[in-house]
Amino acid sequence: MRNRVSLSLSSFLIPLFTITIFFSFSQTLALNPECETQDHGSTLQVFHIFSPCSPFKPSKPLSWEQTVMQQQAEDQARVQYLSSLVARKSVVPIASGRQIIQSPTYILRAKIGSPPQTLLVAMDTSNDAAWIPCSGCVGCPSSTFFDPSKSSLFKSVTCADSQCKQVPNPTCDGSACGFNLTYGGSTIAANLVQDTVTLATDPIPGYSLGCIQKATGSSVPPQGLLGLGRGPLSLLSQTQNLYQSTFSYCLPSFKSLNFSGSLRLGPVAQPIRIKFTPLLKNPRRPSLYYVNLVGIRVGRKIVDIPPEALAFNPTTGAGTIFDSGTVFTRLVEPAYTAIRDEFRRRVGRNLTVTTLGGFDTCYTVPIVAPSITFLFSGMNVTLPQDNILIHSTAGSTTCLAMAAAPSNVNSVLNVIANMQQQNHRILYDVPNSRLGVARELCTS
Ligand SMILES: *[C@@H]1O[C@H](CO)[C@@H](O)[C@H](O)[C@H]1NC(C)=O
Ligand SMILES: *[C@@H]1O[C@H](CO)[C@@H](O)[C@H](O)[C@H]1NC(C)=O
Ligand SMILES: *[C@@H]1O[C@H](CO)[C@@H](O)[C@H](O)[C@H]1NC(C)=O
Ligand SMILES: *[C@@H]1O[C@H](CO)[C@@H](O)[C@H](O)[C@H]1NC(C)=O
């Protein structure tokens, strides 16, 4: 694969043809049969969307540049979406006239109903609810649906039920408890329902989730979503006794797509040798996992970042979150510029810097890159090179795999994204208000 795409693109927006190619994916929407190993205990396998196991991988392989630019465009939409959550804006500011598609990065198997119907849902730490496309859904982007009529334990939630009161702005047409929400650039109309949800080998009876009736836009994950946030209807809230608001994951690298990672639910078998930083809670956005990023080191130098670029501020939503759904870490402008400039200085002033889509620090000759360390309260995380750099398949281009937060929204949020988390175990220990990070090769 040669550099077929111009390296001089200066915007994150990508031509529509890339999107078209991506969405001509195969319609056999179950895991590749070779990947049908069973989940065990309370641990689920996690697959990258481009994994050979994933039914959502592009049917025609994309060039490296196309893949990167597509992921950047989706990130742009996602970070704008997350920023809009923080700002409590109801309208997501997506560039007009562009159809930006947000696809999930990591998927896992959830079994819904009795007998179980398997869906490959997106894992999303920045959302609370779980929702799945139900039979008869208008506008859902998948041909795989959950069919309530085939489940003996399915139950509609009515407006009188207590669960309905946990839904923000429920709509009560007749007796069914309905709700509308926005996700990325999509709007979703769903009914709140209850059924058994089986995760790995754990059946969770009477689980409340959204049964999507209608969807518009193109951001809805094809087979639904499992929110790992902390809000009222989240997995954490509904499995308090079973999992005690504790989970961890290891996200496999997209460089070794044959590997799957894992999502381990509950306090059992979590790593003991792990570094922790406190989790912070923003009452305006309780589902986001904020941490206190206090500085960033490039090589041995702590770069000069204005403190307000990193400071946690519950009122404005400013601060730093860990997110499983964004691919490349985004830092607010002054923070990004500071690390980028130091990175370039270390790599060598004389080397020509090129761009690739939204990456502004790429090289077409081999480089020796400095390490990058995130300094969190009580925990320093030095990223291995694989978490900092992306290399083209042909090996000719290397980019610093981070970018500045979108500038067309008043973005105040730093997002530690999944590329920077890959091959680490990230432990969310909500009862003790802490987040742990440890190196781990995800090779389950
Ligand atoms: C929710 O969405 C449905 C279907 O698009 C629409 O008919 C209804 O008016 C919406 N309700 C609210 C409260 O926005
Ligand atoms: C990944 O798995 C596929 C099919 O099982 C196999 O053909 C391919 O060689 C594997 N790739 C690597 C890098 O191991
Ligand atoms: C950088 O370029 C200048 C002028 O071309 C040269 O004098 C200097 O030695 C170069 N530095 C390195 C580290 O290659
Ligand atoms: C993190 O690194 C900083 C700067 O290098 C150092 O001062 C601090 O003690 C380190 N913190 C931990 C918890 O290791």
CSV table of C-alpha atoms and ligand atoms in Angstrom, one decimal, residues 169 171 179-180 188-189 214, ligand 1:
chain,number,residue,atom,x,y,z
A,169,ASN,CA,-37.3,13.2,29.6
A,171,THR,CA,-42.2,10.2,26.5
A,179,PHE,CA,-37.2,8.1,25.3
A,180,ASN,CA,-35.4,10.1,22.7
A,188,ILE,CA,-32.7,7.7,18.5
A,189,ALA,CA,-36.3,7.0,19.7
A,214,LYS,CA,-36.4,4.7,15.1
B,1,LIG,C1,-39.2,11.4,20.0
B,1,LIG,O1,-39.0,10.9,18.7
B,1,LIG,C2,-40.2,10.5,18.0
B,1,LIG,C3,-39.9,9.8,16.8
B,1,LIG,O2,-38.9,10.5,16.0
B,1,LIG,C4,-41.1,11.8,17.8
B,1,LIG,O3,-42.3,11.4,17.2
B,1,LIG,C5,-41.4,12.4,19.2
B,1,LIG,O4,-42.1,13.6,19.0
B,1,LIG,C6,-40.1,12.7,19.9
B,1,LIG,N1,-40.5,13.1,21.3
B,1,LIG,C7,-39.9,14.1,21.9
B,1,LIG,C8,-40.3,14.5,23.2
B,1,LIG,O5,-38.9,14.8,21.3
